[in-house]
Amino acid sequence: MGGQGVGAMSSPPFGGNNEMPAVFPDWSPYPDLDSAARAYLRDPEVALEALFGVLRGASVLCFTLERFVNEVNGVWQEVVVCDGSRLVLWHGEDVAPGDGPAGSMTSSLRVVPLSTITEVGCRRRLTRTSGGQARVDSIDVYLLLSSVDDAVPPPGLVEEEGRAPLRHDALRFGKTLDDGGPGQIARLEEFSRVVASLVGRPTL
């Protein structure tokens, strides 16, 4: 995916037509949140209004973005920002047909204090070029939280006493060469390193 400019794709209003390409413009060349969001998201105004309403002038130390078309052919968008003491997450998703008026979407915001992150993990998959050099072709990042995941466990995971096993909440992010390209892989790795460097330290 890389190399496409901001104008490589039109930005229809939310709940737009179903002819949207599965490969979106690359946000990784943009160092600031505003430019990256406007280059990559379908609904940057919605996302930025929600995010800046919480950030309120706080410095953006790092961020990562995601966007894909889900199984009902709607657009799913996510922005995660770290300001040194919190993660601010925005999530936008088209409403499935029949669940609301045509063209509807949800816009959700979540704030996670860095003090609730108990573990940061980063797994890179490396391949070797014909010249023997290693390169990263995918990355998976997880942030384990102290909060408990209250989702209903699938059948078979309930303990003998009838209690569901305790499962901590986690945030997971991933990029590959096909989904994001080398630039977004590098930006996600940078995001994980910045967050990891802050976890366990006094907040800014």
PDB file of C-alpha atoms in Angstrom:
ATOM      1  CA  MET A   1       0.000   0.000   0.000  1.00  0.00           C
ATOM      2  CA  GLY A   2       2.389   2.954   0.216  1.00  0.00           C
ATOM      3  CA  GLY A   3       3.072   5.712  -2.164  1.00  0.00           C
ATOM      4  CA  GLN A   4      -0.497   6.904  -2.605  1.00  0.00           C
ATOM      5  CA  GLY A   5      -1.192  10.556  -1.929  1.00  0.00           C
ATOM      6  CA  VAL A   6      -4.018  12.177  -0.059  1.00  0.00           C
ATOM      7  CA  GLY A   7      -5.996  12.679  -3.213  1.00  0.00           C
ATOM      8  CA  ALA A   8      -5.700   9.076  -4.352  1.00  0.00           C
ATOM      9  CA  MET A   9      -9.147   8.264  -3.041  1.00  0.00           C
ATOM     10  CA  SER A  10     -12.312  10.264  -2.621  1.00  0.00           C
ATOM     11  CA  SER A  11     -13.907  10.482   0.824  1.00  0.00           C
ATOM     12  CA  PRO A  12     -17.659   9.913   0.600  1.00  0.00           C
ATOM     13  CA  PRO A  13     -19.732  10.710   3.693  1.00  0.00           C
ATOM     14  CA  PHE A  14     -20.078   7.978   6.274  1.00  0.00           C
ATOM     15  CA  GLY A  15     -22.155   5.049   5.163  1.00  0.00           C
ATOM     16  CA  GLY A  16     -21.039   5.722   1.593  1.00  0.00           C
ATOM     17  CA  ASN A  17     -21.283   3.449  -1.409  1.00  0.00           C
ATOM     18  CA  ASN A  18     -19.923  -0.087  -1.513  1.00  0.00           C
ATOM     19  CA  GLU A  19     -17.397   0.617  -4.274  1.00  0.00           C
ATOM     20  CA  MET A  20     -14.725   1.711  -1.837  1.00  0.00           C
ATOM     21  CA  PRO A  21     -11.346   0.054  -2.493  1.00  0.00           C
ATOM     22  CA  ALA A  22      -9.951  -2.313   0.128  1.00  0.00           C
ATOM     23  CA  VAL A  23      -6.526  -0.618  -0.028  1.00  0.00           C
ATOM     24  CA  PHE A  24      -6.452   2.850   1.454  1.00  0.00           C
ATOM     25  CA  PRO A  25      -3.936   5.707   1.216  1.00  0.00           C
ATOM     26  CA  ASP A  26      -0.841   5.309   3.378  1.00  0.00           C
ATOM     27  CA  TRP A  27      -0.836   7.397   6.570  1.00  0.00           C
ATOM     28  CA  SER A  28       2.695   6.488   7.682  1.00  0.00           C
ATOM     29  CA  PRO A  29       4.515   9.418   5.954  1.00  0.00           C
ATOM     30  CA  TYR A  30       2.509  11.930   8.008  1.00  0.00           C
ATOM     31  CA  PRO A  31       4.149  12.699  11.374  1.00  0.00           C
ATOM     32  CA  ASP A  32       1.212  14.588  12.877  1.00  0.00           C
ATOM     33  CA  LEU A  33      -2.175  13.164  13.820  1.00  0.00           C
ATOM     34  CA  ASP A  34      -4.267  15.690  11.921  1.00  0.00           C
ATOM     35  CA  SER A  35      -2.547  15.092   8.565  1.00  0.00           C
ATOM     36  CA  ALA A  36      -2.411  11.305   8.997  1.00  0.00           C
ATOM     37  CA  ALA A  37      -6.108  11.113   9.867  1.00  0.00           C
ATOM     38  CA  ARG A  38      -7.121  13.288   6.921  1.00  0.00           C
ATOM     39  CA  ALA A  39      -5.021  11.184   4.548  1.00  0.00           C
ATOM     40  CA  TYR A  40      -6.279   7.813   5.751  1.00  0.00           C
ATOM     41  CA  LEU A  41      -9.658   7.888   7.468  1.00  0.00           C
ATOM     42  CA  ARG A  42     -12.934   8.134   5.637  1.00  0.00           C
ATOM     43  CA  ASP A  43     -14.400  10.297   8.410  1.00  0.00           C
ATOM     44  CA  PRO A  44     -11.468  12.330   9.757  1.00  0.00           C
ATOM     45  CA  GLU A  45     -13.620  15.218  10.978  1.00  0.00           C
ATOM     46  CA  VAL A  46     -15.692  12.905  13.183  1.00  0.00           C
ATOM     47  CA  ALA A  47     -12.581  11.229  14.597  1.00  0.00           C
ATOM     48  CA  LEU A  48     -10.563  14.389  15.190  1.00  0.00           C
ATOM     49  CA  GLU A  49     -13.429  16.228  16.864  1.00  0.00           C
ATOM     50  CA  ALA A  50     -13.856  13.346  19.323  1.00  0.00           C
ATOM     51  CA  LEU A  51     -10.126  12.925  19.969  1.00  0.00           C
ATOM     52  CA  PHE A  52      -9.237  16.593  20.372  1.00  0.00           C
ATOM     53  CA  GLY A  53     -12.237  17.036  22.645  1.00  0.00           C
ATOM     54  CA  VAL A  54     -10.455  14.747  25.114  1.00  0.00           C
ATOM     55  CA  LEU A  55      -6.832  15.654  24.392  1.00  0.00           C
ATOM     56  CA  ARG A  56      -7.522  19.378  24.903  1.00  0.00           C
ATOM     57  CA  GLY A  57      -4.052  20.512  23.905  1.00  0.00           C
ATOM     58  CA  ALA A  58      -2.123  17.568  25.359  1.00  0.00           C
ATOM     59  CA  SER A  59       0.950  16.531  23.375  1.00  0.00           C
ATOM     60  CA  VAL A  60       0.533  13.572  21.030  1.00  0.00           C
ATOM     61  CA  LEU A  61       3.575  11.368  21.629  1.00  0.00           C
ATOM     62  CA  CYS A  62       2.591   8.615  19.202  1.00  0.00           C
ATOM     63  CA  PHE A  63      -0.427   7.181  17.425  1.00  0.00           C
ATOM     64  CA  THR A  64      -1.542   4.369  15.162  1.00  0.00           C
ATOM     65  CA  LEU A  65      -4.451   4.115  12.708  1.00  0.00           C
ATOM     66  CA  GLU A  66      -6.419   1.228  11.248  1.00  0.00           C
ATOM     67  CA  ARG A  67      -9.122   0.927   8.628  1.00  0.00           C
ATOM     68  CA  PHE A  68     -10.733  -1.980   6.805  1.00  0.00           C
ATOM     69  CA  VAL A  69     -13.960  -3.167   5.224  1.00  0.00           C
ATOM     70  CA  ASN A  70     -15.804  -5.627   7.453  1.00  0.00           C
ATOM     71  CA  GLU A  71     -17.963  -8.628   6.592  1.00  0.00           C
ATOM     72  CA  VAL A  72     -21.076  -6.516   5.984  1.00  0.00           C
ATOM     73  CA  ASN A  73     -19.092  -4.363   3.526  1.00  0.00           C
ATOM     74  CA  GLY A  74     -18.990  -1.431   5.890  1.00  0.00           C
ATOM     75  CA  VAL A  75     -15.953   0.604   6.887  1.00  0.00           C
ATOM     76  CA  TRP A  76     -14.293   0.081  10.295  1.00  0.00           C
ATOM     77  CA  GLN A  77     -11.897   2.818  11.449  1.00  0.00           C
ATOM     78  CA  GLU A  78      -9.704   3.216  14.530  1.00  0.00           C
ATOM     79  CA  VAL A  79      -7.264   5.779  15.931  1.00  0.00           C
ATOM     80  CA  VAL A  80      -5.193   5.205  19.076  1.00  0.00           C
ATOM     81  CA  VAL A  81      -3.300   8.145  20.554  1.00  0.00           C
ATOM     82  CA  CYS A  82      -0.854   8.251  23.481  1.00  0.00           C
ATOM     83  CA  ASP A  83      -0.382  11.590  25.246  1.00  0.00           C
ATOM     84  CA  GLY A  84       2.051  10.394  27.910  1.00  0.00           C
ATOM     85  CA  SER A  85      -0.497   9.502  30.576  1.00  0.00           C
ATOM     86  CA  ARG A  86      -3.400   8.009  28.610  1.00  0.00           C
ATOM     87  CA  LEU A  87      -4.375   6.111  25.516  1.00  0.00           C
ATOM     88  CA  VAL A  88      -7.285   7.798  23.757  1.00  0.00           C
ATOM     89  CA  LEU A  89      -9.023   5.430  21.347  1.00  0.00           C
ATOM     90  CA  TRP A  90     -11.557   6.426  18.707  1.00  0.00           C
ATOM     91  CA  HIS A  91     -13.509   3.786  16.827  1.00  0.00           C
ATOM     92  CA  GLY A  92     -15.919   4.383  13.970  1.00  0.00           C
ATOM     93  CA  GLU A  93     -17.968   1.675  12.311  1.00  0.00           C
ATOM     94  CA  ASP A  94     -20.751   1.587   9.749  1.00  0.00           C
ATOM     95  CA  VAL A  95     -24.047   0.282  11.091  1.00  0.00           C
ATOM     96  CA  ALA A  96     -25.097  -3.029   9.553  1.00  0.00           C
ATOM     97  CA  PRO A  97     -28.004  -2.912   7.105  1.00  0.00           C
ATOM     98  CA  GLY A  98     -31.279  -3.136   9.009  1.00  0.00           C
ATOM     99  CA  ASP A  99     -29.785  -1.899  12.300  1.00  0.00           C
ATOM    100  CA  GLY A 100     -30.390   1.764  11.576  1.00  0.00           C
ATOM    101  CA  PRO A 101     -31.118   4.309   8.851  1.00  0.00           C
ATOM    102  CA  ALA A 102     -29.093   3.949   5.669  1.00  0.00           C
ATOM    103  CA  GLY A 103     -25.719   5.638   5.964  1.00  0.00           C
ATOM    104  CA  SER A 104     -25.539   5.384   9.756  1.00  0.00           C
ATOM    105  CA  MET A 105     -22.282   4.868  11.655  1.00  0.00           C
ATOM    106  CA  THR A 106     -21.214   4.663  15.274  1.00  0.00           C
ATOM    107  CA  SER A 107     -18.510   6.860  16.788  1.00  0.00           C
ATOM    108  CA  SER A 108     -17.016   5.588  20.048  1.00  0.00           C
ATOM    109  CA  LEU A 109     -14.360   6.971  22.364  1.00  0.00           C
ATOM    110  CA  ARG A 110     -12.413   5.184  25.097  1.00  0.00           C
ATOM    111  CA  VAL A 111      -9.751   6.516  27.456  1.00  0.00           C
ATOM    112  CA  VAL A 112      -7.293   4.065  29.033  1.00  0.00           C
ATOM    113  CA  PRO A 113      -4.845   5.365  31.679  1.00  0.00           C
ATOM    114  CA  LEU A 114      -1.298   4.109  31.053  1.00  0.00           C
ATOM    115  CA  SER A 115      -1.248   3.057  34.698  1.00  0.00           C
ATOM    116  CA  THR A 116      -3.683   0.259  33.810  1.00  0.00           C
ATOM    117  CA  ILE A 117      -1.319  -1.292  31.231  1.00  0.00           C
ATOM    118  CA  THR A 118       0.440  -4.224  32.895  1.00  0.00           C
ATOM    119  CA  GLU A 119       2.312  -5.621  29.903  1.00  0.00           C
ATOM    120  CA  VAL A 120       3.337  -4.602  26.389  1.00  0.00           C
ATOM    121  CA  GLY A 121       4.203  -7.226  23.796  1.00  0.00           C
ATOM    122  CA  CYS A 122       5.534  -6.836  20.255  1.00  0.00           C
ATOM    123  CA  ARG A 123       5.990  -9.797  17.917  1.00  0.00           C
ATOM    124  CA  ARG A 124       7.675  -9.244  14.552  1.00  0.00           C
ATOM    125  CA  ARG A 125       7.883 -11.796  11.764  1.00  0.00           C
ATOM    126  CA  LEU A 126      11.113 -11.578   9.805  1.00  0.00           C
ATOM    127  CA  THR A 127      11.857 -12.897   6.337  1.00  0.00           C
ATOM    128  CA  ARG A 128      15.145 -12.889   4.474  1.00  0.00           C
ATOM    129  CA  THR A 129      15.719 -11.309   1.089  1.00  0.00           C
ATOM    130  CA  SER A 130      17.672 -13.061  -1.640  1.00  0.00           C
ATOM    131  CA  GLY A 131      20.710 -11.166  -0.368  1.00  0.00           C
ATOM    132  CA  GLY A 132      20.281 -12.597   3.108  1.00  0.00           C
ATOM    133  CA  GLN A 133      19.051  -9.417   4.775  1.00  0.00           C
ATOM    134  CA  ALA A 134      16.258  -9.720   7.327  1.00  0.00           C
ATOM    135  CA  ARG A 135      13.159  -7.591   6.890  1.00  0.00           C
ATOM    136  CA  VAL A 136       9.979  -7.292   8.924  1.00  0.00           C
ATOM    137  CA  ASP A 137       6.924  -8.454   6.995  1.00  0.00           C
ATOM    138  CA  SER A 138       4.380  -8.350   9.836  1.00  0.00           C
ATOM    139  CA  ILE A 139       4.011  -7.054  13.378  1.00  0.00           C
ATOM    140  CA  ASP A 140       1.571  -7.833  16.167  1.00  0.00           C
ATOM    141  CA  VAL A 141       1.342  -5.664  19.284  1.00  0.00           C
ATOM    142  CA  TYR A 142      -0.687  -6.264  22.429  1.00  0.00           C
ATOM    143  CA  LEU A 143      -1.283  -4.150  25.517  1.00  0.00           C
ATOM    144  CA  LEU A 144      -2.512  -6.173  28.494  1.00  0.00           C
ATOM    145  CA  LEU A 145      -4.737  -4.197  30.865  1.00  0.00           C
ATOM    146  CA  SER A 146      -5.502  -4.651  34.543  1.00  0.00           C
ATOM    147  CA  SER A 147      -9.231  -4.423  33.811  1.00  0.00           C
ATOM    148  CA  VAL A 148     -11.150  -7.654  33.359  1.00  0.00           C
ATOM    149  CA  ASP A 149     -12.686  -8.647  30.044  1.00  0.00           C
ATOM    150  CA  ASP A 150     -16.412  -8.950  30.744  1.00  0.00           C
ATOM    151  CA  ALA A 151     -17.231 -10.621  27.428  1.00  0.00           C
ATOM    152  CA  VAL A 152     -19.167 -13.869  27.677  1.00  0.00           C
ATOM    153  CA  PRO A 153     -16.695 -16.753  27.204  1.00  0.00           C
ATOM    154  CA  PRO A 154     -17.388 -19.280  24.456  1.00  0.00           C
ATOM    155  CA  PRO A 155     -18.786 -22.707  25.421  1.00  0.00           C
ATOM    156  CA  GLY A 156     -16.181 -25.013  26.917  1.00  0.00           C
ATOM    157  CA  LEU A 157     -14.201 -22.253  28.644  1.00  0.00           C
ATOM    158  CA  VAL A 158     -16.329 -22.231  31.787  1.00  0.00           C
ATOM    159  CA  GLU A 159     -14.645 -23.841  34.758  1.00  0.00           C
ATOM    160  CA  GLU A 160     -16.104 -26.905  36.487  1.00  0.00           C
ATOM    161  CA  GLU A 161     -17.628 -24.839  39.289  1.00  0.00           C
ATOM    162  CA  GLY A 162     -19.550 -22.884  36.693  1.00  0.00           C
ATOM    163  CA  ARG A 163     -17.358 -19.804  36.948  1.00  0.00           C
ATOM    164  CA  ALA A 164     -15.897 -18.188  33.861  1.00  0.00           C
ATOM    165  CA  PRO A 165     -12.089 -17.973  33.954  1.00  0.00           C
ATOM    166  CA  LEU A 166     -10.685 -14.546  34.777  1.00  0.00           C
ATOM    167  CA  ARG A 167      -9.469 -12.907  31.582  1.00  0.00           C
ATOM    168  CA  HIS A 168      -7.824  -9.535  31.489  1.00  0.00           C
ATOM    169  CA  ASP A 169      -8.759  -7.019  28.848  1.00  0.00           C
ATOM    170  CA  ALA A 170      -6.231  -6.414  26.075  1.00  0.00           C
ATOM    171  CA  LEU A 171      -5.734  -4.092  23.126  1.00  0.00           C
ATOM    172  CA  ARG A 172      -4.311  -5.678  19.994  1.00  0.00           C
ATOM    173  CA  PHE A 173      -2.931  -4.127  16.821  1.00  0.00           C
ATOM    174  CA  GLY A 174      -1.352  -5.596  13.700  1.00  0.00           C
ATOM    175  CA  LYS A 175       0.147  -4.614  10.366  1.00  0.00           C
ATOM    176  CA  THR A 176       1.531  -6.622   7.448  1.00  0.00           C
ATOM    177  CA  LEU A 177       3.189  -5.820   4.142  1.00  0.00           C
ATOM    178  CA  ASP A 178      -0.164  -6.433   2.417  1.00  0.00           C
ATOM    179  CA  ASP A 179      -2.198  -4.586   5.041  1.00  0.00           C
ATOM    180  CA  GLY A 180      -0.372  -1.343   5.739  1.00  0.00           C
ATOM    181  CA  GLY A 181       3.022  -1.831   4.115  1.00  0.00           C
ATOM    182  CA  PRO A 182       6.489  -1.271   5.588  1.00  0.00           C
ATOM    183  CA  GLY A 183       5.759   2.306   6.627  1.00  0.00           C
ATOM    184  CA  GLN A 184       2.797   1.408   8.815  1.00  0.00           C
ATOM    185  CA  ILE A 185       4.667  -1.599  10.225  1.00  0.00           C
ATOM    186  CA  ALA A 186       7.438   0.767  11.317  1.00  0.00           C
ATOM    187  CA  ARG A 187       4.977   3.283  12.775  1.00  0.00           C
ATOM    188  CA  LEU A 188       3.177   0.589  14.786  1.00  0.00           C
ATOM    189  CA  GLU A 189       6.506  -0.660  16.117  1.00  0.00           C
ATOM    190  CA  GLU A 190       7.392   2.916  17.088  1.00  0.00           C
ATOM    191  CA  PHE A 191       4.013   3.231  18.831  1.00  0.00           C
ATOM    192  CA  SER A 192       4.645   0.052  20.837  1.00  0.00           C
ATOM    193  CA  ARG A 193       8.119   1.205  21.870  1.00  0.00           C
ATOM    194  CA  VAL A 194       6.925   4.602  23.052  1.00  0.00           C
ATOM    195  CA  VAL A 195       4.093   3.083  25.075  1.00  0.00           C
ATOM    196  CA  ALA A 196       6.421   0.407  26.480  1.00  0.00           C
ATOM    197  CA  SER A 197       8.921   3.084  27.532  1.00  0.00           C
ATOM    198  CA  LEU A 198       6.194   4.842  29.551  1.00  0.00           C
ATOM    199  CA  VAL A 199       4.580   1.840  31.247  1.00  0.00           C
ATOM    200  CA  GLY A 200       5.600   1.520  34.878  1.00  0.00           C
ATOM    201  CA  ARG A 201       7.044   5.016  35.051  1.00  0.00           C
ATOM    202  CA  PRO A 202       5.497   8.124  36.621  1.00  0.00           C
ATOM    203  CA  THR A 203       3.086   9.617  34.105  1.00  0.00           C
ATOM    204  CA  LEU A 204       3.943  12.868  32.369  1.00  0.00           C
TER     205      LEU A 204
END
